């Protein structure tokens, strides 16, 4: 199984990676996973299927949207969690969560509509042919504008339901990937080995200590 | 001896009696745990290969729709009593070894993901904590918390002026609760709330998350207890001990957490029941006058079939059960089967389930050990001093990375901010509340204009909260934040969620108020039963699986007795 790991690929290429668990690699544990689980997880490291759902225009816009939502802003060509391909596969297979808001179309149509709407915003506000043509900072502004609308309408759809759609698909893909687990210190599948050292502050031999335990909230305590 | 000492001795004696008692009676009633393989495999495939198979044209004693908490329990009970039973299940027969993975995203197939529409002012997103598919239904991916309802749950209308009174009392259900708790079996400390009782298995050791809830409760002078969870703590039949893997919600590959796939299906198969998988029910068929159910029409391998039966039971979940009845409209029931009084689909309930996480300087590593660890039911009952009726329970929940990312993203974090927050994962402990939201007639399942792959209209689920609902959720949130801070959290964040859909075909004393009677028999069609969570008139603050199974245990007992006593009478209470 270990041979399937892409070389030097266990870090997510952005400024966020490898700070807190610099030497932790969940893929070291693959030999201890059951075969069904290992096949599922290691499969995420393999080359992903070619795109089937997104049109080229949607591919460009969705790719940029996912890179901004998940801060995958490494240099061009650097390896990254293939969120675009993972979401495309889900949509091509209509693998939804089994529900939609009454004021939203089915997920596939909702993705097409909202990606086109991002392109419209890019054209109207910056005269760009595509959202993907904008500089990352401009892209972030447009994304933030959707988030800030909360319950108000954005291109005829409730902005908070659009936000929910985008972040749900993006987070589900990204945090399914072992590279993302390395970044957060999560040791992944635990069958058949289980855990033996339970309790606050206790670690198994294969768990790594947080090397840089900075409180991201800054201890604000705002609730 | 002082009162508290005497009480503790009584509790200890009750626990000892239960944990040391012979398992002979359990095994005679339901040998499922002894019918699992001993060789490390998680299911005996010979049970499926040698399963009795009925012909559609053969009129069986009972056809059941759905093989989850309710359907599998009924199938086992009736097959055990000698009835010929076919259980139709839309999903597959799971093999825990090969079909289930120790992974969040890879478990998507365990959930019912056929299309549904959600509406209302407070729409309910259907997450993975809702209905399931395949043999075992949602018990495959439920956390495993199995608290009982409290006696007060059965008379909230009379006592508190809200909700509804049940047509049965807590005492009617107590023997069934005890039987199911032994069959799952349930592990936990002596339970001091509601009707105090012991559990057959000892409480599990707790992980970091459970430790935090115990610590917070202790600091505030509240009660918290370890359990009650349907997870073996010690050997039970051929089921092994829990290994504290933390993936309870992804299907237990260990066979330690109960699902009806392993707690009731093996015994049902051994007693000649057929579980017909990949069979999607289309409609319940009745005679032209609508006096008797004749069987169930279903789709399998692209063909429509009719399984004939002398009795029909629907156990397809609070959404698909009303949907099936509404899709079964005929000349006698133009607005949907059993819908003479416009009750089908109404009073759908979901628990408010706000989730509060607290940040600790120590490493909590909440992903270790089962997510269901510790509970507090101090706020379950109506507090005369509060500005709302009824209450809430607090439990540990331990989100894995994807679920945790949703929690963090719901705070508005994205981009670098999200990634930084997520790297702090091991420092957070998470609690969840189950708030009793009230049954409201406008919260209901109807048919939408949209159709599914089978050409069947899909369910529209309308949900809106009332003022009491909002007040109880607010209170629960405040208590969880207080608990976490008392345990040492430097920061707390809360997200709003829902959990556990029930109601929609509630039981009542009169046909004008509900769809079924206290024996789960429909008022309109005497040989049609509804045997799932949709029959609950109120939901309390308890996870519903145990109550569903207990109600079905009781209904099955009455059904068996009724068969001996001739055809059922109409209009019994």
PDB file of N, CA and C in Angstrom, chain B residues 411-474:
ATOM      1  N   UNK B 411     -18.955  28.993  11.717  1.00  0.00           N
ATOM      2  CA  UNK B 411     -18.619  30.234  12.433  1.00  0.00           C
ATOM      3  C   UNK B 411     -18.207  31.330  11.460  1.00  0.00           C
ATOM      4  N   UNK B 412     -18.202  31.013  10.166  1.00  0.00           N
ATOM      5  CA  UNK B 412     -17.810  32.002   9.171  1.00  0.00           C
ATOM      6  C   UNK B 412     -16.356  31.903   8.755  1.00  0.00           C
ATOM      7  N   UNK B 413     -15.640  30.882   9.254  1.00  0.00           N
ATOM      8  CA  UNK B 413     -14.224  30.759   8.891  1.00  0.00           C
ATOM      9  C   UNK B 413     -14.065  30.111   7.522  1.00  0.00           C
ATOM     10  N   UNK B 414     -13.172  30.635   6.716  1.00  0.00           N
ATOM     11  CA  UNK B 414     -12.810  30.002   5.447  1.00  0.00           C
ATOM     12  C   UNK B 414     -11.411  30.466   5.067  1.00  0.00           C
ATOM     13  N   UNK B 415     -10.844  29.834   4.053  1.00  0.00           N
ATOM     14  CA  UNK B 415      -9.494  30.201   3.628  1.00  0.00           C
ATOM     15  C   UNK B 415      -8.463  29.876   4.705  1.00  0.00           C
ATOM     16  N   UNK B 416      -7.456  30.728   4.818  1.00  0.00           N
ATOM     17  CA  UNK B 416      -6.381  30.491   5.785  1.00  0.00           C
ATOM     18  C   UNK B 416      -6.913  30.414   7.210  1.00  0.00           C
ATOM     19  N   UNK B 417      -7.913  31.232   7.464  1.00  0.00           N
ATOM     20  CA  UNK B 417      -8.545  31.268   8.768  1.00  0.00           C
ATOM     21  C   UNK B 417      -9.103  29.881   9.141  1.00  0.00           C
ATOM     22  N   UNK B 418      -9.792  29.253   8.193  1.00  0.00           N
ATOM     23  CA  UNK B 418     -10.350  27.905   8.408  1.00  0.00           C
ATOM     24  C   UNK B 418      -9.235  26.897   8.665  1.00  0.00           C
ATOM     25  N   UNK B 419      -8.188  26.955   7.833  1.00  0.00           N
ATOM     26  CA  UNK B 419      -7.094  25.987   7.960  1.00  0.00           C
ATOM     27  C   UNK B 419      -6.394  26.136   9.311  1.00  0.00           C
ATOM     28  N   UNK B 420      -6.227  27.369   9.774  1.00  0.00           N
ATOM     29  CA  UNK B 420      -5.570  27.597  11.068  1.00  0.00           C
ATOM     30  C   UNK B 420      -6.436  27.037  12.203  1.00  0.00           C
ATOM     31  N   UNK B 421      -7.739  27.334  12.120  1.00  0.00           N
ATOM     32  CA  UNK B 421      -8.662  26.852  13.138  1.00  0.00           C
ATOM     33  C   UNK B 421      -8.667  25.329  13.185  1.00  0.00           C
ATOM     34  N   UNK B 422      -8.683  24.714  12.005  1.00  0.00           N
ATOM     35  CA  UNK B 422      -8.767  23.257  11.924  1.00  0.00           C
ATOM     36  C   UNK B 422      -7.533  22.583  12.511  1.00  0.00           C
ATOM     37  N   UNK B 423      -6.375  23.245  12.404  1.00  0.00           N
ATOM     38  CA  UNK B 423      -5.149  22.642  12.942  1.00  0.00           C
ATOM     39  C   UNK B 423      -5.180  22.546  14.458  1.00  0.00           C
ATOM     40  N   UNK B 424      -6.142  23.229  15.048  1.00  0.00           N
ATOM     41  CA  UNK B 424      -6.275  23.235  16.504  1.00  0.00           C
ATOM     42  C   UNK B 424      -7.180  22.087  16.989  1.00  0.00           C
ATOM     43  N   UNK B 425      -7.581  21.224  16.043  1.00  0.00           N
ATOM     44  CA  UNK B 425      -8.568  20.162  16.266  1.00  0.00           C
ATOM     45  C   UNK B 425      -8.424  19.428  17.601  1.00  0.00           C
ATOM     46  N   UNK B 426      -7.218  19.001  17.942  1.00  0.00           N
ATOM     47  CA  UNK B 426      -7.072  18.123  19.121  1.00  0.00           C
ATOM     48  C   UNK B 426      -7.334  18.856  20.435  1.00  0.00           C
ATOM     49  N   UNK B 427      -7.462  20.164  20.385  1.00  0.00           N
ATOM     50  CA  UNK B 427      -7.645  20.929  21.635  1.00  0.00           C
ATOM     51  C   UNK B 427      -9.113  21.194  21.971  1.00  0.00           C
ATOM     52  N   UNK B 428     -10.032  20.673  21.187  1.00  0.00           N
ATOM     53  CA  UNK B 428     -11.437  21.017  21.383  1.00  0.00           C
ATOM     54  C   UNK B 428     -12.245  19.841  21.905  1.00  0.00           C
ATOM     55  N   UNK B 429     -13.118  20.128  22.871  1.00  0.00           N
ATOM     56  CA  UNK B 429     -14.100  19.154  23.355  1.00  0.00           C
ATOM     57  C   UNK B 429     -15.475  19.637  22.917  1.00  0.00           C
ATOM     58  N   UNK B 430     -16.342  18.719  22.551  1.00  0.00           N
ATOM     59  CA  UNK B 430     -17.630  19.119  21.985  1.00  0.00           C
ATOM     60  C   UNK B 430     -18.788  18.424  22.692  1.00  0.00           C
ATOM     61  N   UNK B 431     -19.778  19.236  23.049  1.00  0.00           N
ATOM     62  CA  UNK B 431     -21.005  18.720  23.655  1.00  0.00           C
ATOM     63  C   UNK B 431     -22.170  18.980  22.715  1.00  0.00           C
ATOM     64  N   UNK B 432     -23.178  18.139  22.815  1.00  0.00           N
ATOM     65  CA  UNK B 432     -24.392  18.354  22.033  1.00  0.00           C
ATOM     66  C   UNK B 432     -25.589  18.281  22.963  1.00  0.00           C
ATOM     67  N   UNK B 433     -26.593  19.106  22.691  1.00  0.00           N
ATOM     68  CA  UNK B 433     -27.832  19.032  23.461  1.00  0.00           C
ATOM     69  C   UNK B 433     -28.891  18.357  22.611  1.00  0.00           C
ATOM     70  N   UNK B 434     -29.834  17.703  23.262  1.00  0.00           N
ATOM     71  CA  UNK B 434     -31.044  17.257  22.581  1.00  0.00           C
ATOM     72  C   UNK B 434     -32.196  17.991  23.243  1.00  0.00           C
ATOM     73  N   UNK B 435     -32.789  18.935  22.501  1.00  0.00           N
ATOM     74  CA  UNK B 435     -33.835  19.781  23.051  1.00  0.00           C
ATOM     75  C   UNK B 435     -35.193  19.259  22.596  1.00  0.00           C
ATOM     76  N   UNK B 436     -36.103  19.163  23.534  1.00  0.00           N
ATOM     77  CA  UNK B 436     -37.447  18.703  23.179  1.00  0.00           C
ATOM     78  C   UNK B 436     -38.192  19.823  22.463  1.00  0.00           C
ATOM     79  N   UNK B 437     -38.286  19.748  21.161  1.00  0.00           N
ATOM     80  CA  UNK B 437     -39.113  20.692  20.407  1.00  0.00           C
ATOM     81  C   UNK B 437     -40.522  20.109  20.357  1.00  0.00           C
ATOM     82  N   UNK B 438     -41.507  20.970  20.352  1.00  0.00           N
ATOM     83  CA  UNK B 438     -42.891  20.515  20.522  1.00  0.00           C
ATOM     84  C   UNK B 438     -43.499  20.043  19.201  1.00  0.00           C
ATOM     85  N   UNK B 439     -44.422  19.092  19.284  1.00  0.00           N
ATOM     86  CA  UNK B 439     -45.124  18.649  18.074  1.00  0.00           C
ATOM     87  C   UNK B 439     -46.103  19.724  17.612  1.00  0.00           C
ATOM     88  N   UNK B 440     -45.932  20.185  16.390  1.00  0.00           N
ATOM     89  CA  UNK B 440     -46.805  21.236  15.844  1.00  0.00           C
ATOM     90  C   UNK B 440     -47.459  20.703  14.570  1.00  0.00           C
ATOM     91  N   UNK B 441     -48.761  20.971  14.393  1.00  0.00           N
ATOM     92  CA  UNK B 441     -49.457  20.379  13.243  1.00  0.00           C
ATOM     93  C   UNK B 441     -48.912  20.852  11.898  1.00  0.00           C
ATOM     94  N   UNK B 442     -48.350  22.076  11.869  1.00  0.00           N
ATOM     95  CA  UNK B 442     -47.847  22.587  10.596  1.00  0.00           C
ATOM     96  C   UNK B 442     -46.516  22.004  10.182  1.00  0.00           C
ATOM     97  N   UNK B 443     -45.846  21.317  11.094  1.00  0.00           N
ATOM     98  CA  UNK B 443     -44.580  20.659  10.753  1.00  0.00           C
ATOM     99  C   UNK B 443     -44.925  19.293  10.186  1.00  0.00           C
ATOM    100  N   UNK B 444     -44.739  19.154   8.868  1.00  0.00           N
ATOM    101  CA  UNK B 444     -45.324  17.965   8.267  1.00  0.00           C
ATOM    102  C   UNK B 444     -44.634  17.557   6.980  1.00  0.00           C
ATOM    103  N   UNK B 445     -44.874  16.303   6.639  1.00  0.00           N
ATOM    104  CA  UNK B 445     -44.411  15.729   5.375  1.00  0.00           C
ATOM    105  C   UNK B 445     -45.564  15.790   4.383  1.00  0.00           C
ATOM    106  N   UNK B 446     -45.314  16.376   3.229  1.00  0.00           N
ATOM    107  CA  UNK B 446     -46.286  16.322   2.131  1.00  0.00           C
ATOM    108  C   UNK B 446     -45.536  15.828   0.896  1.00  0.00           C
ATOM    109  N   UNK B 447     -46.267  15.648  -0.199  1.00  0.00           N
ATOM    110  CA  UNK B 447     -45.613  15.235  -1.437  1.00  0.00           C
ATOM    111  C   UNK B 447     -45.264  16.473  -2.244  1.00  0.00           C
ATOM    112  N   UNK B 448     -44.030  16.540  -2.721  1.00  0.00           N
ATOM    113  CA  UNK B 448     -43.636  17.677  -3.556  1.00  0.00           C
ATOM    114  C   UNK B 448     -43.930  17.338  -5.008  1.00  0.00           C
ATOM    115  N   UNK B 449     -43.783  18.321  -5.889  1.00  0.00           N
ATOM    116  CA  UNK B 449     -44.008  18.074  -7.309  1.00  0.00           C
ATOM    117  C   UNK B 449     -42.881  17.259  -7.942  1.00  0.00           C
ATOM    118  N   UNK B 450     -41.744  17.218  -7.246  1.00  0.00           N
ATOM    119  CA  UNK B 450     -40.569  16.519  -7.790  1.00  0.00           C
ATOM    120  C   UNK B 450     -40.721  15.002  -7.652  1.00  0.00           C
ATOM    121  N   UNK B 451     -40.188  14.268  -8.625  1.00  0.00           N
ATOM    122  CA  UNK B 451     -40.245  12.802  -8.539  1.00  0.00           C
ATOM    123  C   UNK B 451     -38.841  12.218  -8.455  1.00  0.00           C
ATOM    124  N   UNK B 452     -38.744  11.052  -7.841  1.00  0.00           N
ATOM    125  CA  UNK B 452     -37.432  10.400  -7.732  1.00  0.00           C
ATOM    126  C   UNK B 452     -37.198   9.494  -8.939  1.00  0.00           C
ATOM    127  N   UNK B 453     -36.101   8.768  -8.904  1.00  0.00           N
ATOM    128  CA  UNK B 453     -35.714   7.874  -9.985  1.00  0.00           C
ATOM    129  C   UNK B 453     -36.803   6.847 -10.301  1.00  0.00           C
ATOM    130  N   UNK B 454     -37.571   6.465  -9.263  1.00  0.00           N
ATOM    131  CA  UNK B 454     -38.612   5.459  -9.456  1.00  0.00           C
ATOM    132  C   UNK B 454     -39.900   6.060 -10.008  1.00  0.00           C
ATOM    133  N   UNK B 455     -39.911   7.403 -10.159  1.00  0.00           N
ATOM    134  CA  UNK B 455     -41.134   8.055 -10.604  1.00  0.00           C
ATOM    135  C   UNK B 455     -42.102   8.354  -9.478  1.00  0.00           C
ATOM    136  N   UNK B 456     -41.632   8.213  -8.226  1.00  0.00           N
ATOM    137  CA  UNK B 456     -42.496   8.468  -7.068  1.00  0.00           C
ATOM    138  C   UNK B 456     -42.293   9.892  -6.575  1.00  0.00           C
ATOM    139  N   UNK B 457     -43.394  10.601  -6.247  1.00  0.00           N
ATOM    140  CA  UNK B 457     -43.239  11.949  -5.686  1.00  0.00           C
ATOM    141  C   UNK B 457     -42.376  11.924  -4.428  1.00  0.00           C
ATOM    142  N   UNK B 458     -41.451  12.867  -4.307  1.00  0.00           N
ATOM    143  CA  UNK B 458     -40.567  12.889  -3.139  1.00  0.00           C
ATOM    144  C   UNK B 458     -41.213  13.695  -2.019  1.00  0.00           C
ATOM    145  N   UNK B 459     -40.692  13.519  -0.821  1.00  0.00           N
ATOM    146  CA  UNK B 459     -41.251  14.181   0.358  1.00  0.00           C
ATOM    147  C   UNK B 459     -40.796  15.631   0.441  1.00  0.00           C
ATOM    148  N   UNK B 460     -41.719  16.500   0.821  1.00  0.00           N
ATOM    149  CA  UNK B 460     -41.387  17.876   1.208  1.00  0.00           C
ATOM    150  C   UNK B 460     -41.549  17.941   2.716  1.00  0.00           C
ATOM    151  N   UNK B 461     -40.500  18.357   3.401  1.00  0.00           N
ATOM    152  CA  UNK B 461     -40.513  18.381   4.862  1.00  0.00           C
ATOM    153  C   UNK B 461     -40.516  19.831   5.325  1.00  0.00           C
ATOM    154  N   UNK B 462     -41.674  20.277   5.814  1.00  0.00           N
ATOM    155  CA  UNK B 462     -41.791  21.667   6.275  1.00  0.00           C
ATOM    156  C   UNK B 462     -41.556  21.711   7.773  1.00  0.00           C
ATOM    157  N   UNK B 463     -40.682  22.610   8.221  1.00  0.00           N
ATOM    158  CA  UNK B 463     -40.414  22.702   9.654  1.00  0.00           C
ATOM    159  C   UNK B 463     -40.244  24.146  10.080  1.00  0.00           C
ATOM    160  N   UNK B 464     -40.974  24.523  11.121  1.00  0.00           N
ATOM    161  CA  UNK B 464     -40.854  25.857  11.704  1.00  0.00           C
ATOM    162  C   UNK B 464     -40.913  25.713  13.218  1.00  0.00           C
ATOM    163  N   UNK B 465     -40.101  26.503  13.903  1.00  0.00           N
ATOM    164  CA  UNK B 465     -40.073  26.413  15.362  1.00  0.00           C
ATOM    165  C   UNK B 465     -41.093  27.370  15.981  1.00  0.00           C
ATOM    166  N   UNK B 466     -41.491  27.052  17.212  1.00  0.00           N
ATOM    167  CA  UNK B 466     -42.339  27.967  17.970  1.00  0.00           C
ATOM    168  C   UNK B 466     -41.473  28.647  19.040  1.00  0.00           C
ATOM    169  N   UNK B 467     -42.055  29.602  19.778  1.00  0.00           N
ATOM    170  CA  UNK B 467     -41.269  30.363  20.760  1.00  0.00           C
ATOM    171  C   UNK B 467     -40.676  29.465  21.839  1.00  0.00           C
ATOM    172  N   UNK B 468     -41.478  28.452  22.262  1.00  0.00           N
ATOM    173  CA  UNK B 468     -40.977  27.531  23.284  1.00  0.00           C
ATOM    174  C   UNK B 468     -39.720  26.804  22.780  1.00  0.00           C
ATOM    175  N   UNK B 469     -39.760  26.421  21.506  1.00  0.00           N
ATOM    176  CA  UNK B 469     -38.613  25.717  20.911  1.00  0.00           C
ATOM    177  C   UNK B 469     -37.357  26.583  20.990  1.00  0.00           C
ATOM    178  N   UNK B 470     -37.507  27.840  20.593  1.00  0.00           N
ATOM    179  CA  UNK B 470     -36.333  28.725  20.574  1.00  0.00           C
ATOM    180  C   UNK B 470     -35.791  28.940  21.984  1.00  0.00           C
ATOM    181  N   UNK B 471     -36.716  29.021  22.942  1.00  0.00           N
ATOM    182  CA  UNK B 471     -36.288  29.276  24.329  1.00  0.00           C
ATOM    183  C   UNK B 471     -35.519  28.079  24.887  1.00  0.00           C
ATOM    184  N   UNK B 472     -35.971  26.863  24.593  1.00  0.00           N
ATOM    185  CA  UNK B 472     -35.287  25.693  25.154  1.00  0.00           C
ATOM    186  C   UNK B 472     -33.917  25.527  24.499  1.00  0.00           C
ATOM    187  N   UNK B 473     -33.811  25.824  23.208  1.00  0.00           N
ATOM    188  CA  UNK B 473     -32.507  25.726  22.534  1.00  0.00           C
ATOM    189  C   UNK B 473     -31.545  26.763  23.128  1.00  0.00           C
ATOM    190  N   UNK B 474     -32.062  27.964  23.383  1.00  0.00           N
ATOM    191  CA  UNK B 474     -31.226  29.017  23.975  1.00  0.00           C
ATOM    192  C   UNK B 474     -30.680  28.576  25.335  1.00  0.00           C
TER     193      UNK B 474
END
